[in-house]
mmCIF file of C-alpha atoms in Angstrom:
data_model
loop_
_atom_site.group_PDB
_atom_site.id
_atom_site.type_symbol
_atom_site.label_atom_id
_atom_site.label_comp_id
_atom_site.label_asym_id
_atom_site.label_seq_id
_atom_site.Cartn_x
_atom_site.Cartn_y
_atom_site.Cartn_z
ATOM 1 C CA MET P 122 91.231 113.047 2.353
ATOM 2 C CA THR P 123 94.402 113.029 4.407
ATOM 3 C CA VAL P 124 96.666 110.015 4.250
ATOM 4 C CA SER P 125 99.094 109.533 7.128
ATOM 5 C CA LEU P 126 101.978 107.208 6.439
ATOM 6 C CA PRO P 127 104.098 106.123 9.408
ATOM 7 C CA GLN P 128 107.461 104.609 8.525
ATOM 8 C CA PRO P 129 107.554 100.825 8.120
ATOM 9 C CA GLU P 130 108.654 99.094 11.291
ATOM 10 C CA HIS P 131 110.486 96.516 9.173
ATOM 11 C CA LEU P 132 110.213 95.791 5.474
ATOM 12 C CA ASN P 133 110.697 92.043 5.652
ATOM 13 C CA PRO P 134 108.614 90.533 8.447
ATOM 14 C CA SER P 135 109.575 87.054 7.376
ATOM 15 C CA GLY P 136 113.197 87.779 8.234
ATOM 16 C CA GLY P 137 114.350 86.333 4.918
ATOM 17 C CA GLY P 138 112.778 82.947 5.605
ATOM 18 C CA PRO P 139 109.527 81.421 4.346
ATOM 19 C CA GLN P 140 108.042 80.359 7.668
ATOM 20 C CA ASN P 141 106.060 83.578 8.158
ATOM 21 C CA LEU P 142 105.079 84.274 4.554
ATOM 22 C CA SER P 143 101.773 86.134 4.543
ATOM 23 C CA LEU P 144 99.054 85.828 1.906
ATOM 24 C CA VAL P 145 99.731 89.435 0.812
ATOM 25 C CA GLN P 146 103.439 88.642 0.333
ATOM 26 C CA TRP P 147 102.563 85.537 -1.638
ATOM 27 C CA ILE P 148 100.211 87.484 -3.915
ATOM 28 C CA LEU P 149 102.752 90.252 -4.505
ATOM 29 C CA GLU P 150 105.486 87.763 -5.333
ATOM 30 C CA ASN P 151 103.544 85.054 -7.176
ATOM 31 C CA GLY P 152 99.829 85.582 -7.560
ATOM 32 C CA VAL P 153 97.321 82.837 -6.805
ATOM 33 C CA THR P 154 94.981 83.032 -9.732
ATOM 34 C CA GLN P 155 92.498 80.177 -9.495
ATOM 35 C CA GLY P 156 92.502 77.772 -12.395
ATOM 36 C CA THR P 157 95.968 78.732 -13.682
ATOM 37 C CA LYS P 158 99.352 77.166 -13.245
ATOM 38 C CA SER P 159 102.734 78.625 -12.405
ATOM 39 C CA THR P 160 105.739 78.079 -14.626
ATOM 40 C CA SER P 161 106.673 75.123 -12.469
ATOM 41 C CA GLY P 162 103.348 73.455 -13.310
ATOM 42 C CA THR P 163 102.005 73.720 -9.747
ATOM 43 C CA PRO P 164 98.419 75.040 -9.549
ATOM 44 C CA LYS P 165 98.641 78.478 -7.994
ATOM 45 C CA ASP P 166 95.542 77.937 -5.886
ATOM 46 C CA VAL P 167 97.402 75.235 -3.916
ATOM 47 C CA LEU P 168 99.231 77.465 -1.481
ATOM 48 C CA PRO P 169 102.389 76.559 0.414
ATOM 49 C CA GLU P 170 102.331 75.158 3.922
ATOM 50 C CA THR P 171 104.337 78.191 5.075
ATOM 51 C CA LEU P 172 101.156 80.300 5.018
ATOM 52 C CA GLY P 173 100.278 78.892 8.413
ATOM 53 C CA ARG P 174 98.748 75.960 10.326
ATOM 54 C CA SER P 175 96.437 77.684 12.810
ATOM 55 C CA ALA P 176 93.127 76.198 13.920
ATOM 56 C CA THR P 177 90.350 75.875 11.344
ATOM 57 C CA SER P 178 88.036 78.108 13.409
ATOM 58 C CA LEU P 179 89.367 81.473 14.560
ATOM 59 C CA PRO P 180 87.552 83.063 17.528
ATOM 60 C CA PHE P 181 87.006 86.752 17.040
ATOM 61 C CA PRO P 182 90.547 88.109 17.345
ATOM 62 C CA GLN P 183 91.636 89.754 20.567
ATOM 63 C CA ASP P 184 94.608 92.100 20.571
ATOM 64 C CA GLY P 185 97.932 90.367 21.095
ATOM 65 C CA PRO P 186 100.843 91.773 23.136
ATOM 66 C CA GLN P 187 102.485 93.237 20.025
ATOM 67 C CA GLN P 188 99.352 93.629 17.936
ATOM 68 C CA ALA P 189 99.674 95.091 14.448
ATOM 69 C CA TYR P 190 97.117 97.600 13.155
ATOM 70 C CA VAL P 191 96.400 99.186 9.786
ATOM 71 C CA ALA P 192 95.820 102.829 9.045
ATOM 72 C CA LEU P 193 92.533 103.361 7.173
ATOM 73 C CA SER P 194 91.472 106.445 5.176
ATOM 74 C CA THR P 195 88.384 107.054 3.072
ATOM 75 C CA LEU P 196 88.831 108.084 -0.550
ATOM 76 C CA ASP P 197 86.696 110.212 -2.815
ATOM 77 C CA ALA P 198 85.414 107.883 -5.532
ATOM 78 C CA GLY P 199 82.295 109.506 -6.927
ATOM 79 C CA TYR P 200 78.579 109.500 -6.086
ATOM 80 C CA ILE P 201 75.609 107.619 -7.496
ATOM 81 C CA GLY P 202 71.880 107.835 -6.907
ATOM 82 C CA LEU P 203 70.199 104.850 -5.192
ATOM 83 C CA PRO P 204 66.383 104.671 -5.540
ATOM 84 C CA GLU P 205 64.906 103.267 -2.294
ATOM 85 C CA ARG P 206 62.434 101.135 -4.222
ATOM 86 C CA GLU P 207 65.282 99.029 -5.624
ATOM 87 C CA PHE P 208 66.936 98.317 -2.303
ATOM 88 C CA ILE P 209 64.591 98.192 0.712
ATOM 89 C CA GLU P 210 61.066 97.231 1.655
ATOM 90 C CA PRO P 211 59.135 99.184 2.890
ATOM 91 C CA HIS P 212 60.371 102.235 0.971
ATOM 92 C CA ASP P 213 59.516 105.750 -0.144
ATOM 93 C CA PRO P 214 58.634 105.247 -3.854
ATOM 94 C CA GLY P 215 60.097 108.592 -4.911
ATOM 95 C CA ALA P 216 63.178 108.708 -2.740
ATOM 96 C CA VAL P 217 66.595 108.657 -4.430
ATOM 97 C CA HIS P 218 69.644 108.880 -2.164
ATOM 98 C CA ARG P 219 72.938 110.474 -3.266
ATOM 99 C CA CYS P 220 75.436 107.901 -2.006
ATOM 100 C CA PRO P 221 79.243 107.787 -2.130
ATOM 101 C CA SER P 222 80.890 104.970 -4.037
ATOM 102 C CA LEU P 223 83.036 103.945 -1.117
ATOM 103 C CA ALA P 224 86.780 103.314 -1.485
ATOM 104 C CA PHE P 225 89.550 103.106 1.091
ATOM 105 C CA PHE P 226 93.307 103.503 1.432
ATOM 106 C CA ILE P 227 94.857 100.936 3.806
ATOM 107 C CA TYR P 228 98.432 101.142 5.078
ATOM 108 C CA HIS P 229 100.162 98.275 6.903
ATOM 109 C CA PRO P 230 103.036 99.775 8.966
ATOM 110 C CA PRO P 231 104.931 96.544 9.707
ATOM 111 C CA THR P 232 105.563 95.886 6.000
ATOM 112 C CA GLY P 233 104.981 99.319 4.435
ATOM 113 C CA THR P 234 102.341 97.774 2.164
ATOM 114 C CA ARG P 235 99.916 100.221 0.564
ATOM 115 C CA ILE P 236 96.481 98.934 -0.433
ATOM 116 C CA VAL P 237 93.467 100.487 -2.104
ATOM 117 C CA TYR P 238 90.154 98.759 -1.391
ATOM 118 C CA ASP P 239 87.775 99.402 -4.329
ATOM 119 C CA LEU P 240 88.222 102.002 -7.055
ATOM 120 C CA GLY P 241 84.739 103.528 -7.155
ATOM 121 C CA LEU P 242 83.554 105.247 -10.356
ATOM 122 C CA ARG P 243 85.697 106.315 -13.275
ATOM 123 C CA ARG P 244 85.454 109.847 -14.705
ATOM 124 C CA ASP P 245 85.226 108.899 -18.395
ATOM 125 C CA LEU P 246 81.856 107.146 -18.250
ATOM 126 C CA HIS P 247 81.911 106.451 -22.006
ATOM 127 C CA ASN P 248 84.775 103.973 -21.479
ATOM 128 C CA TYR P 249 82.631 101.626 -19.417
ATOM 129 C CA PRO P 250 81.054 98.605 -21.144
ATOM 130 C CA PRO P 251 78.428 99.965 -23.593
ATOM 131 C CA LYS P 252 75.416 98.863 -21.514
ATOM 132 C CA VAL P 253 76.891 100.532 -18.424
ATOM 133 C CA ALA P 254 77.719 103.715 -20.333
ATOM 134 C CA ARG P 255 74.153 103.926 -21.635
ATOM 135 C CA ARG P 256 72.739 103.559 -18.135
ATOM 136 C CA LEU P 257 75.036 106.214 -16.668
ATOM 137 C CA THR P 258 74.528 108.769 -19.437
ATOM 138 C CA ASP P 259 70.869 108.164 -20.304
ATOM 139 C CA GLY P 260 69.032 107.987 -17.021
ATOM 140 C CA THR P 261 70.784 107.105 -13.775
ATOM 141 C CA PRO P 262 70.348 110.166 -11.536
ATOM 142 C CA LEU P 263 73.079 111.769 -9.509
ATOM 143 C CA VAL P 264 76.119 110.190 -11.120
ATOM 144 C CA GLU P 265 78.951 112.516 -10.137
ATOM 145 C CA VAL P 266 82.727 111.978 -10.118
ATOM 146 C CA PRO P 267 84.282 115.217 -8.860
ATOM 147 C CA SER P 268 87.407 113.277 -7.930
ATOM 148 C CA ASP P 269 88.377 109.712 -8.749
ATOM 149 C CA VAL P 270 90.450 107.438 -6.510
ATOM 150 C CA LYS P 271 93.767 108.290 -8.195
ATOM 151 C CA GLU P 272 93.160 112.015 -7.687
ATOM 152 C CA SER P 273 91.975 111.452 -4.140
ATOM 153 C CA LEU P 274 95.193 109.601 -3.319
ATOM 154 C CA GLU P 275 97.275 112.368 -4.848
ATOM 155 C CA HIS P 276 95.472 114.934 -2.725
ATOM 156 C CA GLY P 277 96.677 112.946 0.304
ATOM 157 C CA GLY P 278 100.257 112.748 -0.958
ATOM 158 C CA VAL P 279 100.179 109.161 -2.327
ATOM 159 C CA LEU P 280 100.826 108.280 -5.977
ATOM 160 C CA ALA P 281 99.036 105.521 -7.826
ATOM 161 C CA ASP P 282 102.430 103.989 -8.660
ATOM 162 C CA ASP P 283 103.044 103.580 -4.920
ATOM 163 C CA ILE P 284 100.038 101.267 -4.438
ATOM 164 C CA ASP P 285 101.104 97.665 -4.007
ATOM 165 C CA LEU P 286 97.696 96.009 -4.026
ATOM 166 C CA VAL P 287 94.196 96.904 -5.219
ATOM 167 C CA ILE P 288 91.465 94.772 -3.686
ATOM 168 C CA LEU P 289 88.160 94.852 -5.563
ATOM 169 C CA SER P 290 85.182 93.828 -3.470
ATOM 170 C CA HIS P 291 83.461 92.776 -6.722
ATOM 171 C CA ILE P 292 83.526 93.708 -10.390
ATOM 172 C CA HIS P 293 80.470 95.932 -10.678
ATOM 173 C CA TYR P 294 81.287 99.157 -12.539
ATOM 174 C CA ASP P 295 80.901 101.454 -9.499
ATOM 175 C CA HIS P 296 83.691 99.563 -7.683
ATOM 176 C CA THR P 297 86.217 98.931 -10.458
ATOM 177 C CA GLY P 298 86.924 102.567 -11.444
ATOM 178 C CA ASP P 299 89.724 102.941 -13.978
ATOM 179 C CA PRO P 300 92.086 100.036 -13.202
ATOM 180 C CA ASP P 301 94.682 101.094 -15.766
ATOM 181 C CA LYS P 302 95.474 104.144 -13.648
ATOM 182 C CA PHE P 303 97.278 101.698 -11.340
ATOM 183 C CA PRO P 304 99.824 100.140 -13.731
ATOM 184 C CA LYS P 305 102.239 98.876 -11.066
ATOM 185 C CA SER P 306 99.681 97.374 -8.666
ATOM 186 C CA ARG P 307 98.587 93.792 -8.282
ATOM 187 C CA PHE P 308 94.830 93.303 -8.160
ATOM 188 C CA VAL P 309 92.819 90.884 -6.020
ATOM 189 C CA VAL P 310 89.265 89.777 -6.803
ATOM 190 C CA GLY P 311 86.937 87.356 -5.047
ATOM 191 C CA PRO P 312 86.303 83.716 -5.962
ATOM 192 C CA GLY P 313 84.662 83.255 -9.340
ATOM 193 C CA SER P 314 84.898 86.911 -10.410
ATOM 194 C CA THR P 315 86.840 86.278 -13.602
ATOM 195 C CA GLU P 316 84.239 83.703 -14.712
ATOM 196 C CA LEU P 317 81.876 86.625 -15.346
ATOM 197 C CA LEU P 318 84.341 88.042 -17.862
ATOM 198 C CA LYS P 319 84.392 85.067 -20.202
ATOM 199 C CA PRO P 320 82.708 85.674 -23.599
ATOM 200 C CA GLU P 321 80.665 82.501 -23.307
ATOM 201 C CA ILE P 322 79.238 83.836 -20.043
ATOM 202 C CA TYR P 323 78.586 87.526 -20.824
ATOM 203 C CA GLY P 324 77.433 87.013 -24.451
ATOM 204 C CA ASP P 325 76.761 90.131 -26.503
ATOM 205 C CA PRO P 326 79.384 92.723 -25.450
ATOM 206 C CA ASN P 327 76.861 95.508 -26.086
ATOM 207 C CA GLU P 328 74.328 94.016 -23.694
ATOM 208 C CA THR P 329 76.367 92.954 -20.668
ATOM 209 C CA TRP P 330 77.409 94.629 -17.408
ATOM 210 C CA PHE P 331 80.676 92.681 -17.463
ATOM 211 C CA LEU P 332 83.620 92.993 -19.836
ATOM 212 C CA PRO P 333 87.364 92.331 -19.287
ATOM 213 C CA SER P 334 87.962 96.110 -19.412
ATOM 214 C CA LEU P 335 86.648 96.280 -15.833
ATOM 215 C CA LEU P 336 90.026 94.818 -14.831
ATOM 216 C CA PRO P 337 93.550 95.942 -15.828
ATOM 217 C CA SER P 338 94.561 95.486 -19.444
ATOM 218 C CA ASP P 339 97.470 93.378 -18.145
ATOM 219 C CA GLN P 340 95.421 90.687 -16.459
ATOM 220 C CA SER P 341 98.533 88.792 -15.432
ATOM 221 C CA ARG P 342 98.480 91.218 -12.501
ATOM 222 C CA VAL P 343 95.062 89.944 -11.352
ATOM 223 C CA THR P 344 94.813 87.355 -8.587
ATOM 224 C CA GLU P 345 91.495 85.605 -8.053
ATOM 225 C CA LEU P 346 91.087 84.258 -4.561
ATOM 226 C CA PRO P 347 90.335 80.561 -4.426
ATOM 227 C CA ASP P 348 86.900 79.185 -3.612
ATOM 228 C CA PRO P 349 86.343 78.781 0.164
ATOM 229 C CA GLY P 350 84.949 75.279 -0.256
ATOM 230 C CA GLU P 351 87.774 73.849 -2.342
ATOM 231 C CA THR P 352 91.175 75.233 -1.448
ATOM 232 C CA SER P 353 93.374 73.916 1.327
ATOM 233 C CA LEU P 354 96.998 74.238 2.273
ATOM 234 C CA ASN P 355 99.302 71.387 1.402
ATOM 235 C CA ASP P 356 98.619 69.831 4.806
ATOM 236 C CA GLU P 357 94.861 69.874 4.094
ATOM 237 C CA THR P 358 94.254 72.790 6.485
ATOM 238 C CA PRO P 359 91.590 75.056 4.926
ATOM 239 C CA LEU P 360 92.935 78.390 3.744
ATOM 240 C CA TRP P 361 89.631 80.137 4.531
ATOM 241 C CA ARG P 362 88.672 79.888 8.200
ATOM 242 C CA THR P 363 85.736 80.810 10.399
ATOM 243 C CA LEU P 364 86.152 84.213 12.042
ATOM 244 C CA GLY P 365 83.598 85.007 14.705
ATOM 245 C CA HIS P 366 80.213 84.959 12.961
ATOM 246 C CA PHE P 367 81.731 84.884 9.462
ATOM 247 C CA PRO P 368 82.100 81.374 7.989
ATOM 248 C CA HIS P 369 85.030 82.159 5.687
ATOM 249 C CA ALA P 370 87.826 84.658 6.292
ATOM 250 C CA LEU P 371 91.429 85.166 5.174
ATOM 251 C CA ASP P 372 94.056 86.770 7.422
ATOM 252 C CA MET P 373 95.869 88.763 4.745
ATOM 253 C CA PHE P 374 99.055 89.581 6.674
ATOM 254 C CA GLY P 375 98.983 86.709 9.164
ATOM 255 C CA ASP P 376 98.969 89.194 12.053
ATOM 256 C CA GLY P 377 95.245 89.870 12.525
ATOM 257 C CA SER P 378 95.394 93.406 11.114
ATOM 258 C CA LEU P 379 93.403 92.883 7.895
ATOM 259 C CA TYR P 380 90.957 90.164 6.913
ATOM 260 C CA ILE P 381 89.083 89.386 3.726
ATOM 261 C CA ILE P 382 85.571 88.071 4.411
ATOM 262 C CA ASN P 383 83.735 85.953 1.853
ATOM 263 C CA ALA P 384 80.398 87.754 1.419
ATOM 264 C CA PRO P 385 78.152 85.789 -0.964
ATOM 265 C CA GLY P 386 74.833 86.982 -2.338
ATOM 266 C CA HIS P 387 75.305 90.327 -4.089
ATOM 267 C CA VAL P 388 77.193 89.007 -7.111
ATOM 268 C CA GLN P 389 79.639 86.219 -7.827
ATOM 269 C CA GLY P 390 82.983 86.912 -6.141
ATOM 270 C CA HIS P 391 81.675 89.474 -3.638
ATOM 271 C CA ILE P 392 83.944 90.014 -0.602
ATOM 272 C CA ASN P 393 84.162 92.324 2.434
ATOM 273 C CA GLY P 394 87.175 93.666 4.344
ATOM 274 C CA LEU P 395 87.729 93.793 8.092
ATOM 275 C CA ALA P 396 90.401 96.247 9.230
ATOM 276 C CA ARG P 397 91.833 96.367 12.759
ATOM 277 C CA ILE P 398 92.612 100.068 13.294
ATOM 278 C CA GLY P 399 93.405 100.196 17.015
ATOM 279 C CA PRO P 400 93.071 98.327 20.329
ATOM 280 C CA GLN P 401 89.851 96.287 19.932
ATOM 281 C CA ARG P 402 88.721 98.683 17.152
ATOM 282 C CA PHE P 403 87.623 97.284 13.803
ATOM 283 C CA VAL P 404 86.052 98.692 10.657
ATOM 284 C CA LEU P 405 83.987 96.351 8.495
ATOM 285 C CA LEU P 406 84.185 97.311 4.818
ATOM 286 C CA GLY P 407 80.768 95.988 3.821
ATOM 287 C CA SER P 408 80.987 96.700 0.092
ATOM 288 C CA ASP P 409 77.528 96.048 -1.445
ATOM 289 C CA SER P 410 76.281 93.581 1.148
ATOM 290 C CA CYS P 411 74.105 96.168 2.859
ATOM 291 C CA HIS P 412 73.181 99.411 1.064
ATOM 292 C CA PHE P 413 70.977 100.934 3.784
ATOM 293 C CA PRO P 414 71.390 100.979 7.596
ATOM 294 C CA SER P 415 67.805 99.836 8.004
ATOM 295 C CA LEU P 416 68.793 96.451 6.539
ATOM 296 C CA LEU P 417 71.497 96.061 9.142
ATOM 297 C CA GLU P 418 69.132 97.178 11.864
ATOM 298 C CA GLY P 419 66.538 94.655 10.701
ATOM 299 C CA THR P 420 63.771 97.231 10.194
ATOM 300 C CA CYS P 421 63.659 96.697 6.417
ATOM 301 C CA THR P 422 64.072 93.730 4.088
ATOM 302 C CA ILE P 423 65.669 93.372 0.638
ATOM 303 C CA ALA P 424 63.422 94.801 -2.068
ATOM 304 C CA ARG P 425 62.309 93.164 -5.335
ATOM 305 C CA PHE P 426 61.080 95.569 -8.003
ATOM 306 C CA PRO P 427 59.222 95.086 -11.305
ATOM 307 C CA GLN P 428 60.877 95.086 -14.703
ATOM 308 C CA ALA P 429 59.409 96.209 -18.022
ATOM 309 C CA ASP P 430 58.541 92.613 -18.908
ATOM 310 C CA GLY P 431 56.626 92.154 -15.638
ATOM 311 C CA SER P 432 59.290 90.061 -13.899
ATOM 312 C CA MET P 433 60.607 90.965 -10.461
ATOM 313 C CA LYS P 434 64.277 91.720 -9.867
ATOM 314 C CA SER P 435 66.636 92.242 -6.938
ATOM 315 C CA VAL P 436 69.992 94.075 -6.903
ATOM 316 C CA HIS P 437 71.435 90.830 -5.542
ATOM 317 C CA VAL P 438 71.857 87.532 -7.407
ATOM 318 C CA ASP P 439 70.903 85.582 -4.243
ATOM 319 C CA ASP P 440 68.674 87.351 -1.734
ATOM 320 C CA ASP P 441 68.832 84.515 0.797
ATOM 321 C CA ALA P 442 72.630 84.425 0.853
ATOM 322 C CA THR P 443 72.729 88.227 1.149
ATOM 323 C CA ALA P 444 70.240 88.180 4.044
ATOM 324 C CA THR P 445 72.273 85.531 5.822
ATOM 325 C CA HIS P 446 75.449 87.570 5.456
ATOM 326 C CA ILE P 447 73.683 90.720 6.685
ATOM 327 C CA ALA P 448 72.549 88.721 9.720
ATOM 328 C CA ASN P 449 76.187 87.722 10.352
ATOM 329 C CA MET P 450 77.232 91.373 10.043
ATOM 330 C CA ARG P 451 74.558 92.294 12.597
ATOM 331 C CA LYS P 452 75.757 89.579 14.997
ATOM 332 C CA HIS P 453 79.317 90.789 14.521
ATOM 333 C CA GLY P 454 78.320 94.333 15.453
ATOM 334 C CA GLN P 455 76.361 93.178 18.472
ATOM 335 C CA SER P 456 79.228 91.030 19.693
ATOM 336 C CA ARG P 457 81.615 93.965 19.409
ATOM 337 C CA GLY P 458 79.392 96.300 21.443
ATOM 338 C CA PRO P 459 78.766 100.017 20.840
#
């Protein structure tokens, strides 16, 4: 992994004033954790009018005359085996695919902001929640972590302490890595993610996939994005807006270079990223919306597989919502062309 870091064009795009404050700046300075209040008593999920007043529906963004782009690099974040039978139908019953746990380094030249999108797998598997550790050490095939995200960054000349923001697409163990290796970063998670980490929700800590240790020990550094259906700016303009075929998107820098896409279906709080990397060139960071290309192509459907008790299970909490989002991804790709 090679990380190329051009010099920031300017470190304060707002020019010292609040009128151009971006969502990333707001998170780095304040945080917007849903359901909490700032020291002034104002709910943090009610964002200031200075975040913008553009139209509720955003057509798919064309390049502007001084369009900003982000630099995007893949990161080594471990590998995990995916049995076809748990993901697609039809499938090869014995096929297990060695797949990368995808993570990305994103650099925003106008502000010099450094972002990591997902943290992949952690090396010390025994420090996962007990149920996860048992799965990874007692039977899941092809779990390998030759290099974690921190090491991958260092190989490219970037230190973990230099990362401003870590965006987690969701809080499954193969995306959260070792968050405490990023002690100076703010973290962003999707709507409702932290609900999964409440004791009354996860129950027995030895029998759950979710524990607070999946996020940084200092959870004051964690920002949960607000629910798309509830949060508006002070002037009642929705914060989340339609973007092309995607019903809910956030323009993270306010310049069309990086979007967060609400991606329901896989698990509560699941999000995607959309990075503009050049003139009319985008990369969709699909997270766990679509594990196999055949789902995106429409030649396979989401699998349901039997459990020991005879029940049927899916890797998604809501197959219909996942299928709808995959269809939107497909339309997005078709509208962009080859």
